[in-house]
PDB file of C-alpha atoms in Angstrom:
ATOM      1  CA  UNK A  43       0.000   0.000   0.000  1.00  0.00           C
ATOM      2  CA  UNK A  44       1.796   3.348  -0.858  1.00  0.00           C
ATOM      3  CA  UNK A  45       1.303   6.084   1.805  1.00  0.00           C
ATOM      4  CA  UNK A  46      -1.056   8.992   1.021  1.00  0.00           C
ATOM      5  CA  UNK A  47      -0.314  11.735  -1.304  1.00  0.00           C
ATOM      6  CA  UNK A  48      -0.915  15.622  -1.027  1.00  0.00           C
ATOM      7  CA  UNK A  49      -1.507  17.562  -4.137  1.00  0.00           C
ATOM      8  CA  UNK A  50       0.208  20.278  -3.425  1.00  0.00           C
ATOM      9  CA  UNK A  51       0.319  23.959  -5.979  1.00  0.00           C
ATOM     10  CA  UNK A  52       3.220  26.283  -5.545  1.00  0.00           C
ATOM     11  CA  UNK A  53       4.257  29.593  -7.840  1.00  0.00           C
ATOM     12  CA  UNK A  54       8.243  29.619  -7.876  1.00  0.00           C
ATOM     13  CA  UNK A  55       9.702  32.296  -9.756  1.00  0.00           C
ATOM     14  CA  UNK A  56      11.394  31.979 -13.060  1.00  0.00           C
ATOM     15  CA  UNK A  57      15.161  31.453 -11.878  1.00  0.00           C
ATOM     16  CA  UNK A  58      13.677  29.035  -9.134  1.00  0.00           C
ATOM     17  CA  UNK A  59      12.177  27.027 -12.347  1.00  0.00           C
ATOM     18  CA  UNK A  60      15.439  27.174 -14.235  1.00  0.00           C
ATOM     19  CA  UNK A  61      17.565  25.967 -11.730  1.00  0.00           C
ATOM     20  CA  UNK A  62      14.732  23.044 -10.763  1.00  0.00           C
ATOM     21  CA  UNK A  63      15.039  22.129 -14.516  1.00  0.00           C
ATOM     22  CA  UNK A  64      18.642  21.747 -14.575  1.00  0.00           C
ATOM     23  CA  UNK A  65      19.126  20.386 -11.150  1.00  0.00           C
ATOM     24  CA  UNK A  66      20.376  16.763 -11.067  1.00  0.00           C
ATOM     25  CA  UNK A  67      19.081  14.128  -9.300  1.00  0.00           C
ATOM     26  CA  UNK A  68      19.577  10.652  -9.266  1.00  0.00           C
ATOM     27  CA  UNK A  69      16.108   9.078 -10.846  1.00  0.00           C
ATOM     28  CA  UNK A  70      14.453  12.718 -10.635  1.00  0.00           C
ATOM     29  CA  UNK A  71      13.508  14.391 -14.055  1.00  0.00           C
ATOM     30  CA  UNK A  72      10.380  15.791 -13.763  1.00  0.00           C
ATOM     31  CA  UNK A  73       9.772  18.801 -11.841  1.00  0.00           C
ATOM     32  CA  UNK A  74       7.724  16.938  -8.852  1.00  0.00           C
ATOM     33  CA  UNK A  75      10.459  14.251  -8.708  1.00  0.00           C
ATOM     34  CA  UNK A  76      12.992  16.960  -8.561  1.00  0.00           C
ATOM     35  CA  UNK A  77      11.023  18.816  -5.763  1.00  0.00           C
ATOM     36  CA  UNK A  78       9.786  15.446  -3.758  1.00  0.00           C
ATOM     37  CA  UNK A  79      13.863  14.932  -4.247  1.00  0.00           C
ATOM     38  CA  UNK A  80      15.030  18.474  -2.325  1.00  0.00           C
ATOM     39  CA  UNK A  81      12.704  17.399   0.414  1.00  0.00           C
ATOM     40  CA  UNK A  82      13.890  14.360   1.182  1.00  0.00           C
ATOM     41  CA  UNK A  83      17.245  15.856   1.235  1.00  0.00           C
ATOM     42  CA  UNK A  84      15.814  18.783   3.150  1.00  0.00           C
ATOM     43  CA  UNK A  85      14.566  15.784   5.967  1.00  0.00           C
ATOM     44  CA  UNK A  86      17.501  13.836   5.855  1.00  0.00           C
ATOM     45  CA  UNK A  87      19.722  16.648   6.900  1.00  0.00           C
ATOM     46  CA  UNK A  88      17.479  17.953   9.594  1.00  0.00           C
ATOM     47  CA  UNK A  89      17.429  13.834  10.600  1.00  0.00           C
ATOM     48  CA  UNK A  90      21.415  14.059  10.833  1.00  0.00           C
ATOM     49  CA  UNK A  91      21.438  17.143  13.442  1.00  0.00           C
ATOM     50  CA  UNK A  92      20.038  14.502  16.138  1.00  0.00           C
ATOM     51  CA  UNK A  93      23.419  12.797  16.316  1.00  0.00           C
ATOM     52  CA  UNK A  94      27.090  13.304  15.312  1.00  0.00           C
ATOM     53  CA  UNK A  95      27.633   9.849  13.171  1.00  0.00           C
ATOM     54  CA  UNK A  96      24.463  11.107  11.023  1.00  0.00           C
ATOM     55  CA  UNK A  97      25.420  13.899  10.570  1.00  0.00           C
ATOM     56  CA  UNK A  98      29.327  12.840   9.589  1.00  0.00           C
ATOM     57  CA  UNK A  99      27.229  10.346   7.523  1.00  0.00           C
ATOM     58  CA  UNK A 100      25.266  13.145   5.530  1.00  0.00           C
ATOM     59  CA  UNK A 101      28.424  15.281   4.914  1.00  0.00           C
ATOM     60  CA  UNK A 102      30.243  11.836   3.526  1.00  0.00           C
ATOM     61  CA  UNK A 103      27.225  12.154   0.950  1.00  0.00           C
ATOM     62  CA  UNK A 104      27.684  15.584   0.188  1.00  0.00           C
ATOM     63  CA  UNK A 105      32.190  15.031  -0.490  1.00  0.00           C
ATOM     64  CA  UNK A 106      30.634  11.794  -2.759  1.00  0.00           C
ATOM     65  CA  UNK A 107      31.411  13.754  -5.936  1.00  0.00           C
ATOM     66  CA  UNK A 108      34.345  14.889  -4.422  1.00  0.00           C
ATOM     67  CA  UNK A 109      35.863  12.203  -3.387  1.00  0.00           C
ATOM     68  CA  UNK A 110      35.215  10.419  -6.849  1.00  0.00           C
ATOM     69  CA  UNK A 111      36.866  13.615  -9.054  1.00  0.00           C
ATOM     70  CA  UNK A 112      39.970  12.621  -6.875  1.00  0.00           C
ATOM     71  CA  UNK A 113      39.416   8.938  -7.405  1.00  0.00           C
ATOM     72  CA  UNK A 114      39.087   9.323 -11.064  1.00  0.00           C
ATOM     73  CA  UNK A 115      42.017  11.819 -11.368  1.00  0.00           C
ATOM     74  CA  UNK A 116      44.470   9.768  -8.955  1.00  0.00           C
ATOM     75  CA  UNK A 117      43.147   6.343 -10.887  1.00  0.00           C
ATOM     76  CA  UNK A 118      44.133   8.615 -14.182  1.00  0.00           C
ATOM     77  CA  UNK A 119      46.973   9.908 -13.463  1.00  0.00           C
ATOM     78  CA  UNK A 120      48.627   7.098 -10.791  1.00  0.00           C
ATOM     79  CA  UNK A 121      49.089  10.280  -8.218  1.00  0.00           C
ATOM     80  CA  UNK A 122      48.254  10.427  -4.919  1.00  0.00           C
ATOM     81  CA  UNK A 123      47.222  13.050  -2.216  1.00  0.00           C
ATOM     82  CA  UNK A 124      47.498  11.805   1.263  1.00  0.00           C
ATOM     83  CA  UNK A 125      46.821  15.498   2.456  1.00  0.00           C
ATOM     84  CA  UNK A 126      43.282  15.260   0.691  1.00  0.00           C
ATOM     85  CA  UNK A 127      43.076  11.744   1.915  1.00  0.00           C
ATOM     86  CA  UNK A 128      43.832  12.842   5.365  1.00  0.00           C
ATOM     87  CA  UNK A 129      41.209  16.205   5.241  1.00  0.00           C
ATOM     88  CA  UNK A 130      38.550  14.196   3.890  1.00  0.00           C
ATOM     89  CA  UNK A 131      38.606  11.866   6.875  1.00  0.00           C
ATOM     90  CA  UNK A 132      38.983  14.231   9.551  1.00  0.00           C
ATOM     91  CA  UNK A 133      36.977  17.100   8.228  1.00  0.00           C
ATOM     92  CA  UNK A 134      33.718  15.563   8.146  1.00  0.00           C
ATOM     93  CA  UNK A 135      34.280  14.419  11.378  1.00  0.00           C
ATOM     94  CA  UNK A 136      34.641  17.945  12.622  1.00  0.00           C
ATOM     95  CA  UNK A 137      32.363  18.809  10.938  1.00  0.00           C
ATOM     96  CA  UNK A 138      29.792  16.172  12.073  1.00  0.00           C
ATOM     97  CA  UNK A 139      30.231  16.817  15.848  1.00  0.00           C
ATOM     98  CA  UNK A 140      29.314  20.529  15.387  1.00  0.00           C
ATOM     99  CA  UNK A 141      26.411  20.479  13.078  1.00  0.00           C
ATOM    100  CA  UNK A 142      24.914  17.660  15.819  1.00  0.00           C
ATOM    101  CA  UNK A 143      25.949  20.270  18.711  1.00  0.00           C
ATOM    102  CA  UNK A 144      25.808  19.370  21.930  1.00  0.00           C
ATOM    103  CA  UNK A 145      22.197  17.944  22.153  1.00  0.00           C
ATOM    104  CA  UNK A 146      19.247  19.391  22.900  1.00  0.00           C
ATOM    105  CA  UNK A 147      18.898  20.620  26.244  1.00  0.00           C
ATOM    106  CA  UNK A 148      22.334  20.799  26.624  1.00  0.00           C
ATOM    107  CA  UNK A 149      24.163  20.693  30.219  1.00  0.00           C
ATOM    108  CA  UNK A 150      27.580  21.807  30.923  1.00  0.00           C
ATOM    109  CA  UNK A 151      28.815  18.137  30.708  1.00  0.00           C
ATOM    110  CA  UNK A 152      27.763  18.092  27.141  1.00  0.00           C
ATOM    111  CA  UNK A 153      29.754  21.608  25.754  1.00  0.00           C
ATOM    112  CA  UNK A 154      32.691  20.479  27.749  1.00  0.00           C
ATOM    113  CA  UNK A 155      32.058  16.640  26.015  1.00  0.00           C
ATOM    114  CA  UNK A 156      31.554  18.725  22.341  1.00  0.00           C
ATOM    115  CA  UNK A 157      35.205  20.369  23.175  1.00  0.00           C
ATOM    116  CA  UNK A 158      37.083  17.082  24.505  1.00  0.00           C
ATOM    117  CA  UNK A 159      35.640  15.251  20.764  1.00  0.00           C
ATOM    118  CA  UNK A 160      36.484  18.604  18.939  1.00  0.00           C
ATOM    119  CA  UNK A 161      39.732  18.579  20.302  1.00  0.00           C
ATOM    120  CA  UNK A 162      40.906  14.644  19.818  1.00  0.00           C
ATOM    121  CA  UNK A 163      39.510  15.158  15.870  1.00  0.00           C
ATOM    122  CA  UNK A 164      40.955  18.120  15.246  1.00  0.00           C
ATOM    123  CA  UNK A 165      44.478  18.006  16.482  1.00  0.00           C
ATOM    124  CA  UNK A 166      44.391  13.870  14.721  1.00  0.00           C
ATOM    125  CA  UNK A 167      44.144  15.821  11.583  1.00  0.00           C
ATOM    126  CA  UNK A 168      46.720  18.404  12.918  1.00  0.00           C
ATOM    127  CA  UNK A 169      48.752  15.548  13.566  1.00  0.00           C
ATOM    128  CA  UNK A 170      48.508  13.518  10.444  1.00  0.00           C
ATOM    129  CA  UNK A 171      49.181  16.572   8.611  1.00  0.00           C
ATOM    130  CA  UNK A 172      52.729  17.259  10.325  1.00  0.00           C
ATOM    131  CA  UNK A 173      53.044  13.665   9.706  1.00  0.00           C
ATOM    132  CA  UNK A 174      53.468  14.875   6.086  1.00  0.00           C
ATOM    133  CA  UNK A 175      56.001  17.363   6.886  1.00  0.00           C
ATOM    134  CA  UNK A 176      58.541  14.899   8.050  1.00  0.00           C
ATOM    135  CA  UNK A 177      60.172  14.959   4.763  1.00  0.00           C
ATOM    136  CA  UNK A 178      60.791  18.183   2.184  1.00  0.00           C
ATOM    137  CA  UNK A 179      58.273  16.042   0.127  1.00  0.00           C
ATOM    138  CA  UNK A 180      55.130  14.762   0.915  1.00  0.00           C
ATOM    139  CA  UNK A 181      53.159  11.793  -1.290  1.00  0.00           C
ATOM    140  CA  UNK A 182      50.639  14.830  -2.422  1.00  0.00           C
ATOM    141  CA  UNK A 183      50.125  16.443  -5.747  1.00  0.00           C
ATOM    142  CA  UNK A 184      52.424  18.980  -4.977  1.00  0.00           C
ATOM    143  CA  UNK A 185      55.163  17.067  -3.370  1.00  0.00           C
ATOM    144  CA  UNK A 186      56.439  20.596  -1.629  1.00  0.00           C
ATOM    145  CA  UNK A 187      52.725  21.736  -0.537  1.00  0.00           C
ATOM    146  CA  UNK A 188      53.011  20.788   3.155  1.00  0.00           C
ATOM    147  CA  UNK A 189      56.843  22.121   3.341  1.00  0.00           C
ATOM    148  CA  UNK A 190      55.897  25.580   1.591  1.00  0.00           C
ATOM    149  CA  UNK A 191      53.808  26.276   4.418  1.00  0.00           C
ATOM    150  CA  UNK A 192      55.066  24.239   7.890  1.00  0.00           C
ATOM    151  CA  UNK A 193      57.502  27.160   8.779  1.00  0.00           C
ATOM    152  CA  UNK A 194      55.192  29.039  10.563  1.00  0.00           C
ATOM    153  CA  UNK A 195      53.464  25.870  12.503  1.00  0.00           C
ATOM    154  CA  UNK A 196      56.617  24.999  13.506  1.00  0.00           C
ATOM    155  CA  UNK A 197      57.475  28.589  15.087  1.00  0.00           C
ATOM    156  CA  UNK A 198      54.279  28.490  16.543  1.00  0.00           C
ATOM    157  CA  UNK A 199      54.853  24.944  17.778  1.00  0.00           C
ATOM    158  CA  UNK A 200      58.501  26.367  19.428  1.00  0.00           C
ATOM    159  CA  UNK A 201      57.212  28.856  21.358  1.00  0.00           C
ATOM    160  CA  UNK A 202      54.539  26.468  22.684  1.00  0.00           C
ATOM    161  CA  UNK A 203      57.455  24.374  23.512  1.00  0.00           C
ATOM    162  CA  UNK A 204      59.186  27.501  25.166  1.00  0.00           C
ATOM    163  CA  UNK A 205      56.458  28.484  27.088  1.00  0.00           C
ATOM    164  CA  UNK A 206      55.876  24.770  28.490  1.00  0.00           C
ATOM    165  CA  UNK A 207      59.475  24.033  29.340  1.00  0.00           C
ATOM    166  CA  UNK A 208      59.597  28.099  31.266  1.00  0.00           C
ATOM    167  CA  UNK A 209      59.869  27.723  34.930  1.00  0.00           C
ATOM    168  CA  UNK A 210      58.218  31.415  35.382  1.00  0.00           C
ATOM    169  CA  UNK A 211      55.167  30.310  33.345  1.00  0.00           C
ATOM    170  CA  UNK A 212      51.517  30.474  35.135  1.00  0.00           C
ATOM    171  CA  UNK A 213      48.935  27.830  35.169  1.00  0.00           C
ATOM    172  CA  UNK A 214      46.125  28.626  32.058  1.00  0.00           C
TER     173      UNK A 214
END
């Protein structure tokens, strides 16, 4: 039995029309499809605010034609980009975390939980990118790309070091 059906009549305005008909969607052509299409899209991203592994799930969705341009180009050319590799993993999980927030009703116990989760996935990627800066080249598009820019991490990461190791310094 297929659930119930509500004829509904909207007025969109001309540019709204030309971007339905040239919008692309899998199995959508007609303008309803299309429309019926954005809404489930519209529902499944409200769905993936409720938790962090939907939402990292939803953004994974949105990199798809992302992530296969770099397929097809490193299958195409033999190259590979571990920093792209290493963003693509880490970002969405980033990402994910914040768009689910820390709940509804939040406490304090679930910002300072947000934070902690933040923290471990962002400085992972922080990490896996210095990873890449071992060497003067990195197995990335750009071979130089990491080392053209790691100066100024690593001055920051000296005066961290500095501060740290300073017997004068004050608790944070």
């Amino acid at each position: 039995m297929s659930p119930k059906t509500t004829l509904l009549s909207v007025r969109i305005s001309d540019e709204d029309a030309a971007f339905l008909a040239g919008l692309e969607r899998r199995g959508a052509t007609t303008p309803s499809e299309k429309l019926r299409a954005l809404l489930a899209e519209a529902r499944d991203a409200a769905e993936a605010r409720a938790d962090a592994a939907s939402a990292v799930q939803r953004l994974h969705g949105e990199l798809a034609p992302t992530v296969e341009a770099i397929r097809r180009f490193e299958l195409d050319t033999g190259r590979r980009s571990a920093l792209l590799a290493e963003a693509l993993q880490r970002v969405p999980e980033i990402a994910g975390l914040l768009v689910a927030g820390p709940g509804t009703e939040p406490k304090d116990a679930d910002f300072l939980a947000l934070e902690a989760r933040v923290a471990d996935r962002a400085l992972a990627l922080l990490e896996g990118l210095l990873r890449l800066a071992v060497t003067r080249t990195a197995p990335c598009y750009a071979p130089d790309v990491v080392a053209r820019r790691i100066d100024s991490v690593l001055e920051l990461g000296t005066v961290i070091l500095h501060h740290r190791s300073s017997p004068e310094r004050s608790s944070p």
